Tab-separated table of C-alpha atoms in Angstrom:
chain	number	residue	atom	x	y	z
A	1	GLN	CA	-18.143	139.522	221.989
A	2	VAL	CA	-20.789	137.231	223.418
A	3	GLN	CA	-24.575	137.423	223.265
A	4	LEU	CA	-26.658	136.170	226.186
A	5	VAL	CA	-30.282	135.007	226.107
A	6	GLU	CA	-32.165	134.105	229.276
A	7	SER	CA	-35.195	131.856	229.547
A	8	GLY	CA	-37.154	129.938	232.149
A	9	GLY	CA	-38.915	132.726	233.970
A	10	GLY	CA	-42.607	132.673	234.770
A	11	LEU	CA	-45.264	132.741	237.461
A	12	VAL	CA	-44.920	130.362	240.405
A	13	GLN	CA	-46.475	130.060	243.839
A	14	ALA	CA	-44.470	130.665	246.975
A	15	GLY	CA	-42.484	127.577	247.884
A	16	GLY	CA	-42.197	126.513	244.263
A	17	SER	CA	-39.188	126.190	241.996
A	18	LEU	CA	-37.955	127.548	238.690
A	19	ARG	CA	-34.833	126.912	236.642
A	20	LEU	CA	-33.432	129.781	234.640
A	21	SER	CA	-31.115	129.238	231.691
A	22	CYS	CA	-28.717	131.613	229.981
A	23	VAL	CA	-27.397	130.562	226.586
A	24	ALA	CA	-24.324	132.285	225.208
A	25	SER	CA	-23.408	132.639	221.568
A	26	GLY	CA	-20.636	134.318	219.662
A	27	ARG	CA	-17.644	133.071	221.598
A	28	THR	CA	-16.551	130.025	223.535
A	29	PHE	CA	-18.317	130.494	226.821
A	30	GLY	CA	-15.794	128.494	228.805
A	31	GLY	CA	-13.540	131.540	228.999
A	32	TYR	CA	-16.119	133.728	230.744
A	33	ALA	CA	-17.124	134.189	234.344
A	34	ALA	CA	-20.894	134.490	234.683
A	35	ALA	CA	-23.475	135.710	237.148
A	36	TRP	CA	-27.138	136.303	237.749
A	37	PHE	CA	-28.504	139.615	238.932
A	38	ARG	CA	-32.082	140.683	239.532
A	39	GLN	CA	-34.037	143.900	239.596
A	40	ALA	CA	-37.400	144.328	241.244
A	41	ALA	CA	-39.757	147.129	240.311
A	42	GLY	CA	-38.548	150.407	241.752
A	43	LYS	CA	-35.353	148.914	243.110
A	44	GLU	CA	-31.733	148.792	242.057
A	45	ARG	CA	-30.227	145.796	240.318
A	46	GLU	CA	-28.792	143.398	242.869
A	47	PHE	CA	-26.382	140.489	242.806
A	48	VAL	CA	-27.833	136.987	243.086
A	49	ALA	CA	-25.110	134.454	242.259
A	50	ALA	CA	-21.818	134.141	240.409
A	51	ILE	CA	-19.739	131.332	238.978
A	52	THR	CA	-16.192	131.144	237.661
A	53	SER	CA	-15.389	130.098	234.101
A	54	SER	CA	-14.559	126.555	235.155
A	55	GLY	CA	-17.546	126.271	237.462
A	56	GLY	CA	-15.291	125.519	240.386
A	57	GLY	CA	-16.096	128.689	242.312
A	58	THR	CA	-19.493	130.083	243.207
A	59	ALA	CA	-20.856	132.906	245.333
A	60	TYR	CA	-24.342	133.828	246.484
A	61	ALA	CA	-26.193	136.737	247.971
A	62	ASP	CA	-27.189	136.081	251.566
A	63	SER	CA	-30.853	136.387	250.611
A	64	VAL	CA	-30.704	133.370	248.290
A	65	SER	CA	-27.983	131.232	249.861
A	66	GLY	CA	-29.274	127.743	250.531
A	67	ARG	CA	-32.218	128.168	248.150
A	68	PHE	CA	-30.595	128.994	244.788
A	69	THR	CA	-27.863	127.130	242.947
A	70	ILE	CA	-25.815	128.454	240.051
A	71	SER	CA	-24.175	126.000	237.655
A	72	ARG	CA	-22.890	125.864	234.115
A	73	ASP	CA	-22.409	123.495	231.200
A	74	ASN	CA	-19.646	124.908	229.026
A	75	ALA	CA	-20.205	122.244	226.368
A	76	ARG	CA	-23.672	123.735	225.900
A	77	ASN	CA	-22.588	127.342	226.461
A	78	THR	CA	-25.193	127.614	229.195
A	79	VAL	CA	-25.403	128.898	232.755
A	80	PHE	CA	-28.272	127.843	235.007
A	81	LEU	CA	-29.927	129.209	238.117
A	82	GLN	CA	-31.967	126.659	240.028
A	83	MET	CA	-34.330	128.496	242.352
A	84	ASN	CA	-36.079	126.563	245.107
A	85	SER	CA	-38.314	127.624	247.998
A	86	LEU	CA	-39.238	130.770	246.136
A	87	ARG	CA	-40.672	133.711	248.035
A	88	PRO	CA	-42.701	136.714	246.926
A	89	GLY	CA	-39.587	138.797	247.631
A	90	ASP	CA	-37.812	136.947	244.828
A	91	THR	CA	-40.127	138.559	242.281
A	92	ALA	CA	-37.961	140.470	239.805
A	93	ASP	CA	-36.479	140.531	236.343
A	94	TYR	CA	-33.473	138.225	236.315
A	95	TYR	CA	-30.444	139.043	234.192
A	96	CYS	CA	-27.526	136.917	233.105
A	97	ALA	CA	-24.113	138.580	232.901
A	98	ALA	CA	-20.690	137.488	231.692
A	99	ASP	CA	-17.169	138.782	231.412
A	100	SER	CA	-13.907	137.422	230.050
A	101	THR	CA	-11.529	139.299	232.365
A	102	ARG	CA	-10.318	137.399	235.434
A	103	PRO	CA	-12.608	134.468	234.586
A	104	ASN	CA	-11.392	132.326	237.470
A	105	MET	CA	-11.853	134.974	240.121
A	106	ALA	CA	-14.624	133.939	242.463
A	107	GLY	CA	-17.092	136.193	244.201
A	108	ARG	CA	-17.561	138.938	241.612
A	109	ARG	CA	-20.667	140.625	242.997
A	110	TYR	CA	-20.806	144.015	241.303
A	111	TYR	CA	-22.645	144.815	238.087
A	112	PHE	CA	-19.709	146.840	236.730
A	113	GLU	CA	-17.543	143.708	236.793
A	114	TYR	CA	-19.532	142.255	233.902
A	115	ARG	CA	-19.388	143.558	230.369
A	116	TYR	CA	-22.065	141.448	228.674
A	117	TRP	CA	-25.715	141.270	229.669
A	118	GLY	CA	-28.835	139.516	228.530
A	119	GLN	CA	-32.263	141.094	228.140
A	120	GLY	CA	-33.696	139.476	231.251
A	121	THR	CA	-36.455	137.049	232.124
A	122	GLN	CA	-39.301	137.837	234.469
A	123	VAL	CA	-39.955	135.836	237.625
A	124	THR	CA	-43.134	136.382	239.602
A	125	VAL	CA	-43.774	134.574	242.891
A	126	SER	CA	-47.313	134.734	244.221
A	127	SER	CA	-48.183	134.348	247.898
């Protein structure tokens, strides 16, 4: 079992940047695929970005492609989400997710593909 803790959220103006971090504990994180999802108020949780266990494969939602970058440092048991050119529509709670099955499969975009979840970090983008 792995525990996930997100950090890095906050309030930023439109056009600004934030870097989210997700630190894993409990198991060696290098054997887990990971992803970021987000949930805005009154909306369903949606996929943002995913990364394979090695970091060699990534996938993004169309809405963030070209603005967000997912990466990981397995030596530090951490996954990152660099968010640039933020928009008010990016306002949401952001959740880190991980799973140890099929860790090298790229493009895992569905919440049910991930067993472990963090508590979330809030991102607010003002116009």
